[in-house]
């Protein structure tokens, strides 16, 4: 006998409809789940904060013991030894002081002090840098500057080359006041140095320097300034 199916009982015709319906329902449930919000319930209290007691640790203060140096040893005892002698024993090496009487006629021999020729030569050759009474040019420092300014002849070669500067000349004022041993302490140019030495060697006699009231040799330095105008 052949089985007959009713069109109403055929589920294959509605398969696509049910599948779309189920997809729409699932999508709607998913959207509702994403949009669903819940409000937090109001808390009665924020809780209690329990303060925990912390034991304070006391650190003992310790100090390093100072090691004292040992005391210095006591000084050695000095034992005085007294030699007791009899009155009759004669002591040797005893200082004898004779009673002498001197009057106006008593002659005392004193060994004369003889100065050798070498000592005299050393005194004459010694040159002082600073003495009690320094050497002085006749008329003073102002007269010395005027003399040098009038005696200077500016070298022509230095003028042509535009050379100028200050030359320091050192010399010795002897016991007799004469100028000797002139030399350049700090020069500028050979032509200027030569002219400065010429002027210094032509200086007249000075008043010599003195040390303890005696004339001595004294070293002296003079600056000579060459300036082009």
PDB file of C-alpha atoms in Angstrom:
ATOM      1  CA  UNK A   1       0.000   0.000   0.000  1.00  0.00           C
ATOM      2  CA  UNK A   2       1.543   3.398  -0.975  1.00  0.00           C
ATOM      3  CA  UNK A   3       2.030   5.936   1.813  1.00  0.00           C
ATOM      4  CA  UNK A   4       0.719   9.447   1.124  1.00  0.00           C
ATOM      5  CA  UNK A   5       2.022  12.534   2.787  1.00  0.00           C
ATOM      6  CA  UNK A   6      -0.029  15.542   3.709  1.00  0.00           C
ATOM      7  CA  UNK A   7       1.294  18.910   2.501  1.00  0.00           C
ATOM      8  CA  UNK A   8       0.750  20.303   6.001  1.00  0.00           C
ATOM      9  CA  UNK A   9       2.966  17.628   7.514  1.00  0.00           C
ATOM     10  CA  UNK A  10       5.816  18.281   5.077  1.00  0.00           C
ATOM     11  CA  UNK A  11       8.480  20.131   7.099  1.00  0.00           C
ATOM     12  CA  UNK A  12      10.973  20.553   4.287  1.00  0.00           C
ATOM     13  CA  UNK A  13       9.006  23.408   2.777  1.00  0.00           C
ATOM     14  CA  UNK A  14       9.313  25.475   5.996  1.00  0.00           C
ATOM     15  CA  UNK A  15      12.953  24.640   6.774  1.00  0.00           C
ATOM     16  CA  UNK A  16      14.350  27.949   5.551  1.00  0.00           C
ATOM     17  CA  UNK A  17      11.679  29.953   7.368  1.00  0.00           C
ATOM     18  CA  UNK A  18      12.435  28.300  10.721  1.00  0.00           C
ATOM     19  CA  UNK A  19      16.149  28.729  10.182  1.00  0.00           C
ATOM     20  CA  UNK A  20      15.790  32.493   9.537  1.00  0.00           C
ATOM     21  CA  UNK A  21      13.452  32.836  12.488  1.00  0.00           C
ATOM     22  CA  UNK A  22      15.914  31.144  14.794  1.00  0.00           C
ATOM     23  CA  UNK A  23      18.758  33.345  13.488  1.00  0.00           C
ATOM     24  CA  UNK A  24      16.701  36.500  14.172  1.00  0.00           C
ATOM     25  CA  UNK A  25      15.855  35.331  17.707  1.00  0.00           C
ATOM     26  CA  UNK A  26      19.499  34.539  18.483  1.00  0.00           C
ATOM     27  CA  UNK A  27      20.625  37.890  17.136  1.00  0.00           C
ATOM     28  CA  UNK A  28      18.005  39.715  19.215  1.00  0.00           C
ATOM     29  CA  UNK A  29      19.038  37.872  22.362  1.00  0.00           C
ATOM     30  CA  UNK A  30      22.671  38.796  21.691  1.00  0.00           C
ATOM     31  CA  UNK A  31      21.806  42.493  21.260  1.00  0.00           C
ATOM     32  CA  UNK A  32      19.733  42.501  24.449  1.00  0.00           C
ATOM     33  CA  UNK A  33      22.617  40.885  26.335  1.00  0.00           C
ATOM     34  CA  UNK A  34      25.073  43.581  25.151  1.00  0.00           C
ATOM     35  CA  UNK A  35      22.694  46.440  26.066  1.00  0.00           C
ATOM     36  CA  UNK A  36      21.737  45.009  29.429  1.00  0.00           C
ATOM     37  CA  UNK A  37      23.114  47.185  32.312  1.00  0.00           C
ATOM     38  CA  UNK A  38      22.908  46.597  36.006  1.00  0.00           C
ATOM     39  CA  UNK A  39      23.116  49.296  38.649  1.00  0.00           C
ATOM     40  CA  UNK A  40      25.397  48.545  41.602  1.00  0.00           C
ATOM     41  CA  UNK A  41      23.624  48.290  44.879  1.00  0.00           C
ATOM     42  CA  UNK A  42      24.321  51.009  47.359  1.00  0.00           C
ATOM     43  CA  UNK A  43      26.812  49.912  50.007  1.00  0.00           C
ATOM     44  CA  UNK A  44      25.873  50.507  53.577  1.00  0.00           C
ATOM     45  CA  UNK A  45      29.451  51.329  54.641  1.00  0.00           C
ATOM     46  CA  UNK A  46      32.960  51.381  53.248  1.00  0.00           C
ATOM     47  CA  UNK A  47      34.169  48.921  55.777  1.00  0.00           C
ATOM     48  CA  UNK A  48      36.300  49.396  58.830  1.00  0.00           C
ATOM     49  CA  UNK A  49      39.963  50.245  58.869  1.00  0.00           C
ATOM     50  CA  UNK A  50      41.730  48.360  61.571  1.00  0.00           C
ATOM     51  CA  UNK A  51      44.862  50.135  62.854  1.00  0.00           C
ATOM     52  CA  UNK A  52      47.556  47.668  63.537  1.00  0.00           C
ATOM     53  CA  UNK A  53      49.922  48.626  66.277  1.00  0.00           C
ATOM     54  CA  UNK A  54      53.548  48.618  65.202  1.00  0.00           C
ATOM     55  CA  UNK A  55      56.037  47.924  67.881  1.00  0.00           C
ATOM     56  CA  UNK A  56      58.728  50.592  67.930  1.00  0.00           C
ATOM     57  CA  UNK A  57      62.098  49.017  67.900  1.00  0.00           C
ATOM     58  CA  UNK A  58      64.573  50.786  70.175  1.00  0.00           C
ATOM     59  CA  UNK A  59      68.091  50.631  68.819  1.00  0.00           C
ATOM     60  CA  UNK A  60      70.664  50.890  71.578  1.00  0.00           C
ATOM     61  CA  UNK A  61      73.314  53.620  71.077  1.00  0.00           C
ATOM     62  CA  UNK A  62      76.756  52.156  71.175  1.00  0.00           C
ATOM     63  CA  UNK A  63      79.985  54.076  71.389  1.00  0.00           C
ATOM     64  CA  UNK A  64      83.388  52.891  70.402  1.00  0.00           C
ATOM     65  CA  UNK A  65      85.618  52.621  73.377  1.00  0.00           C
ATOM     66  CA  UNK A  66      88.598  54.930  73.140  1.00  0.00           C
ATOM     67  CA  UNK A  67      91.832  53.147  73.631  1.00  0.00           C
ATOM     68  CA  UNK A  68      94.047  55.341  75.747  1.00  0.00           C
ATOM     69  CA  UNK A  69      97.746  55.225  74.962  1.00  0.00           C
ATOM     70  CA  UNK A  70      99.901  53.771  77.665  1.00  0.00           C
ATOM     71  CA  UNK A  71     101.384  56.333  80.027  1.00  0.00           C
ATOM     72  CA  UNK A  72     104.965  57.373  79.320  1.00  0.00           C
ATOM     73  CA  UNK A  73     107.590  55.643  81.373  1.00  0.00           C
ATOM     74  CA  UNK A  74     108.731  57.560  84.426  1.00  0.00           C
ATOM     75  CA  UNK A  75     111.974  59.502  84.042  1.00  0.00           C
ATOM     76  CA  UNK A  76     115.047  57.752  85.348  1.00  0.00           C
ATOM     77  CA  UNK A  77     115.950  58.625  88.853  1.00  0.00           C
ATOM     78  CA  UNK A  78     119.112  60.659  89.195  1.00  0.00           C
ATOM     79  CA  UNK A  79     121.161  59.536  92.103  1.00  0.00           C
ATOM     80  CA  UNK A  80     123.551  62.101  93.344  1.00  0.00           C
ATOM     81  CA  UNK A  81     126.758  60.615  94.581  1.00  0.00           C
ATOM     82  CA  UNK A  82     128.465  62.691  97.202  1.00  0.00           C
ATOM     83  CA  UNK A  83     132.111  61.962  97.781  1.00  0.00           C
ATOM     84  CA  UNK A  84     132.875  62.751 101.380  1.00  0.00           C
ATOM     85  CA  UNK A  85     136.524  63.510 101.964  1.00  0.00           C
ATOM     86  CA  UNK A  86     138.417  64.453 105.043  1.00  0.00           C
ATOM     87  CA  UNK A  87     139.402  68.022 105.666  1.00  0.00           C
ATOM     88  CA  UNK A  88     143.081  67.130 105.468  1.00  0.00           C
ATOM     89  CA  UNK A  89     142.816  65.657 101.928  1.00  0.00           C
ATOM     90  CA  UNK A  90     144.045  68.064  99.260  1.00  0.00           C
ATOM     91  CA  UNK A  91     141.671  68.460  96.323  1.00  0.00           C
ATOM     92  CA  UNK A  92     143.392  68.736  92.972  1.00  0.00           C
ATOM     93  CA  UNK A  93     142.256  70.899  90.066  1.00  0.00           C
ATOM     94  CA  UNK A  94     140.835  73.497  92.411  1.00  0.00           C
ATOM     95  CA  UNK A  95     140.369  76.913  90.904  1.00  0.00           C
ATOM     96  CA  UNK A  96     142.603  79.402  92.612  1.00  0.00           C
ATOM     97  CA  UNK A  97     141.662  83.057  92.436  1.00  0.00           C
ATOM     98  CA  UNK A  98     144.447  85.421  93.293  1.00  0.00           C
ATOM     99  CA  UNK A  99     143.721  88.801  94.694  1.00  0.00           C
ATOM    100  CA  UNK A 100     145.118  91.397  92.336  1.00  0.00           C
ATOM    101  CA  UNK A 101     145.003  95.095  92.646  1.00  0.00           C
ATOM    102  CA  UNK A 102     145.111  97.284  89.518  1.00  0.00           C
ATOM    103  CA  UNK A 103     145.666 101.000  89.503  1.00  0.00           C
ATOM    104  CA  UNK A 104     146.151 103.699  86.886  1.00  0.00           C
ATOM    105  CA  UNK A 105     149.757 102.693  86.263  1.00  0.00           C
ATOM    106  CA  UNK A 106     148.924  99.019  85.607  1.00  0.00           C
ATOM    107  CA  UNK A 107     149.658  98.041  82.015  1.00  0.00           C
ATOM    108  CA  UNK A 108     147.390  95.428  80.399  1.00  0.00           C
ATOM    109  CA  UNK A 109     148.655  93.682  77.307  1.00  0.00           C
ATOM    110  CA  UNK A 110     145.943  93.333  74.671  1.00  0.00           C
ATOM    111  CA  UNK A 111     146.611  91.491  71.426  1.00  0.00           C
ATOM    112  CA  UNK A 112     146.059  93.869  68.522  1.00  0.00           C
ATOM    113  CA  UNK A 113     143.436  93.007  65.900  1.00  0.00           C
ATOM    114  CA  UNK A 114     145.194  92.746  62.558  1.00  0.00           C
ATOM    115  CA  UNK A 115     143.087  92.964  59.415  1.00  0.00           C
ATOM    116  CA  UNK A 116     144.518  91.019  56.541  1.00  0.00           C
ATOM    117  CA  UNK A 117     144.712  92.324  53.018  1.00  0.00           C
ATOM    118  CA  UNK A 118     142.253  89.628  51.867  1.00  0.00           C
ATOM    119  CA  UNK A 119     139.537  90.911  54.233  1.00  0.00           C
ATOM    120  CA  UNK A 120     140.071  94.442  52.981  1.00  0.00           C
ATOM    121  CA  UNK A 121     139.788  93.272  49.366  1.00  0.00           C
ATOM    122  CA  UNK A 122     136.550  91.407  50.154  1.00  0.00           C
ATOM    123  CA  UNK A 123     135.072  94.541  51.724  1.00  0.00           C
ATOM    124  CA  UNK A 124     136.002  96.573  48.677  1.00  0.00           C
ATOM    125  CA  UNK A 125     134.616  93.993  46.232  1.00  0.00           C
ATOM    126  CA  UNK A 126     131.322  93.437  48.094  1.00  0.00           C
ATOM    127  CA  UNK A 127     128.310  95.004  46.366  1.00  0.00           C
ATOM    128  CA  UNK A 128     125.150  95.748  48.364  1.00  0.00           C
ATOM    129  CA  UNK A 129     121.630  95.824  46.984  1.00  0.00           C
ATOM    130  CA  UNK A 130     120.046  97.744  49.859  1.00  0.00           C
ATOM    131  CA  UNK A 131     121.927  99.898  52.368  1.00  0.00           C
ATOM    132  CA  UNK A 132     121.005 102.321  55.092  1.00  0.00           C
ATOM    133  CA  UNK A 133     121.824 105.364  52.906  1.00  0.00           C
ATOM    134  CA  UNK A 134     121.202 104.649  49.214  1.00  0.00           C
ATOM    135  CA  UNK A 135     123.328 106.366  46.506  1.00  0.00           C
ATOM    136  CA  UNK A 136     121.976 109.706  45.312  1.00  0.00           C
ATOM    137  CA  UNK A 137     122.389 111.493  41.993  1.00  0.00           C
ATOM    138  CA  UNK A 138     123.371 115.167  42.348  1.00  0.00           C
ATOM    139  CA  UNK A 139     120.047 116.954  42.544  1.00  0.00           C
ATOM    140  CA  UNK A 140     117.943 113.841  43.205  1.00  0.00           C
ATOM    141  CA  UNK A 141     115.837 111.575  40.996  1.00  0.00           C
ATOM    142  CA  UNK A 142     114.276 114.471  39.070  1.00  0.00           C
ATOM    143  CA  UNK A 143     117.703 115.727  38.047  1.00  0.00           C
ATOM    144  CA  UNK A 144     118.671 112.183  36.987  1.00  0.00           C
ATOM    145  CA  UNK A 145     115.633 111.908  34.695  1.00  0.00           C
ATOM    146  CA  UNK A 146     116.364 115.322  33.150  1.00  0.00           C
ATOM    147  CA  UNK A 147     119.997 114.380  32.542  1.00  0.00           C
ATOM    148  CA  UNK A 148     119.053 111.118  30.804  1.00  0.00           C
ATOM    149  CA  UNK A 149     116.367 112.837  28.680  1.00  0.00           C
ATOM    150  CA  UNK A 150     118.841 115.481  27.490  1.00  0.00           C
ATOM    151  CA  UNK A 151     121.647 112.983  26.861  1.00  0.00           C
ATOM    152  CA  UNK A 152     119.605 110.401  24.924  1.00  0.00           C
ATOM    153  CA  UNK A 153     119.999 110.381  21.138  1.00  0.00           C
ATOM    154  CA  UNK A 154     117.332 108.197  19.558  1.00  0.00           C
ATOM    155  CA  UNK A 155     119.060 105.796  17.117  1.00  0.00           C
ATOM    156  CA  UNK A 156     118.089 106.476  13.504  1.00  0.00           C
ATOM    157  CA  UNK A 157     117.701 102.793  12.657  1.00  0.00           C
ATOM    158  CA  UNK A 158     115.245 102.364  15.549  1.00  0.00           C
ATOM    159  CA  UNK A 159     113.259 105.395  14.370  1.00  0.00           C
ATOM    160  CA  UNK A 160     113.029 104.082  10.817  1.00  0.00           C
ATOM    161  CA  UNK A 161     111.815 100.669  12.015  1.00  0.00           C
ATOM    162  CA  UNK A 162     109.417 102.128  14.607  1.00  0.00           C
ATOM    163  CA  UNK A 163     111.179 100.415  17.539  1.00  0.00           C
ATOM    164  CA  UNK A 164     110.437 101.734  21.012  1.00  0.00           C
ATOM    165  CA  UNK A 165     110.312 100.417  24.565  1.00  0.00           C
ATOM    166  CA  UNK A 166     111.833 100.592  28.045  1.00  0.00           C
ATOM    167  CA  UNK A 167     115.430  99.471  28.649  1.00  0.00           C
ATOM    168  CA  UNK A 168     116.558  98.598  32.205  1.00  0.00           C
ATOM    169  CA  UNK A 169     120.257  99.263  32.927  1.00  0.00           C
ATOM    170  CA  UNK A 170     122.009  97.973  36.053  1.00  0.00           C
ATOM    171  CA  UNK A 171     125.237  99.527  37.309  1.00  0.00           C
ATOM    172  CA  UNK A 172     127.335  99.872  40.467  1.00  0.00           C
ATOM    173  CA  UNK A 173     127.868 103.127  42.312  1.00  0.00           C
ATOM    174  CA  UNK A 174     131.280 102.703  43.929  1.00  0.00           C
ATOM    175  CA  UNK A 175     132.597 104.017  47.215  1.00  0.00           C
ATOM    176  CA  UNK A 176     133.942 107.036  45.329  1.00  0.00           C
ATOM    177  CA  UNK A 177     130.539 107.664  43.678  1.00  0.00           C
ATOM    178  CA  UNK A 178     131.647 106.671  40.167  1.00  0.00           C
ATOM    179  CA  UNK A 179     129.420 104.551  37.929  1.00  0.00           C
ATOM    180  CA  UNK A 180     130.937 101.193  36.887  1.00  0.00           C
ATOM    181  CA  UNK A 181     129.942  97.742  35.577  1.00  0.00           C
ATOM    182  CA  UNK A 182     126.940  98.969  33.579  1.00  0.00           C
ATOM    183  CA  UNK A 183     124.950  96.135  31.950  1.00  0.00           C
ATOM    184  CA  UNK A 184     121.534  95.555  30.384  1.00  0.00           C
ATOM    185  CA  UNK A 185     119.100  93.969  32.848  1.00  0.00           C
ATOM    186  CA  UNK A 186     116.233  93.881  30.309  1.00  0.00           C
ATOM    187  CA  UNK A 187     116.688  95.110  26.778  1.00  0.00           C
ATOM    188  CA  UNK A 188     114.460  95.950  23.810  1.00  0.00           C
ATOM    189  CA  UNK A 189     116.664  96.232  20.717  1.00  0.00           C
ATOM    190  CA  UNK A 190     120.482  96.202  20.248  1.00  0.00           C
ATOM    191  CA  UNK A 191     120.475  99.798  19.011  1.00  0.00           C
ATOM    192  CA  UNK A 192     118.408 101.046  21.972  1.00  0.00           C
ATOM    193  CA  UNK A 193     120.420  98.942  24.457  1.00  0.00           C
ATOM    194  CA  UNK A 194     123.698 100.364  23.158  1.00  0.00           C
ATOM    195  CA  UNK A 195     122.461 103.961  23.478  1.00  0.00           C
ATOM    196  CA  UNK A 196     121.189 103.301  27.032  1.00  0.00           C
ATOM    197  CA  UNK A 197     124.604 101.936  28.080  1.00  0.00           C
ATOM    198  CA  UNK A 198     126.336 104.973  26.571  1.00  0.00           C
ATOM    199  CA  UNK A 199     124.166 107.372  28.562  1.00  0.00           C
ATOM    200  CA  UNK A 200     124.615 105.476  31.844  1.00  0.00           C
ATOM    201  CA  UNK A 201     128.387 105.305  31.451  1.00  0.00           C
ATOM    202  CA  UNK A 202     128.426 109.087  30.968  1.00  0.00           C
ATOM    203  CA  UNK A 203     126.671 109.803  34.295  1.00  0.00           C
ATOM    204  CA  UNK A 204     128.572 112.179  36.618  1.00  0.00           C
ATOM    205  CA  UNK A 205     129.824 111.249  40.088  1.00  0.00           C
ATOM    206  CA  UNK A 206     127.111 110.267  42.574  1.00  0.00           C
ATOM    207  CA  UNK A 207     126.866 110.623  46.321  1.00  0.00           C
ATOM    208  CA  UNK A 208     127.949 107.101  47.408  1.00  0.00           C
ATOM    209  CA  UNK A 209     125.771 104.848  49.510  1.00  0.00           C
ATOM    210  CA  UNK A 210     126.679 104.170  53.145  1.00  0.00           C
ATOM    211  CA  UNK A 211     126.274 101.192  55.427  1.00  0.00           C
ATOM    212  CA  UNK A 212     126.933 101.792  59.135  1.00  0.00           C
ATOM    213  CA  UNK A 213     128.430 105.138  58.258  1.00  0.00           C
ATOM    214  CA  UNK A 214     131.001 103.750  55.787  1.00  0.00           C
ATOM    215  CA  UNK A 215     130.832 104.221  51.983  1.00  0.00           C
ATOM    216  CA  UNK A 216     130.117 100.938  50.180  1.00  0.00           C
ATOM    217  CA  UNK A 217     129.492  99.674  46.654  1.00  0.00           C
ATOM    218  CA  UNK A 218     125.781  99.641  45.827  1.00  0.00           C
ATOM    219  CA  UNK A 219     123.965  98.122  42.830  1.00  0.00           C
ATOM    220  CA  UNK A 220     121.477 100.475  41.156  1.00  0.00           C
ATOM    221  CA  UNK A 221     118.967 100.041  38.290  1.00  0.00           C
ATOM    222  CA  UNK A 222     117.654 102.811  36.034  1.00  0.00           C
ATOM    223  CA  UNK A 223     114.813 102.440  33.479  1.00  0.00           C
ATOM    224  CA  UNK A 224     115.275 104.393  30.223  1.00  0.00           C
ATOM    225  CA  UNK A 225     112.096 104.732  28.158  1.00  0.00           C
ATOM    226  CA  UNK A 226     112.423 105.213  24.358  1.00  0.00           C
ATOM    227  CA  UNK A 227     109.174 106.634  22.907  1.00  0.00           C
ATOM    228  CA  UNK A 228     108.594 107.771  19.317  1.00  0.00           C
ATOM    229  CA  UNK A 229     106.635 111.001  18.908  1.00  0.00           C
TER     230      UNK A 229
END
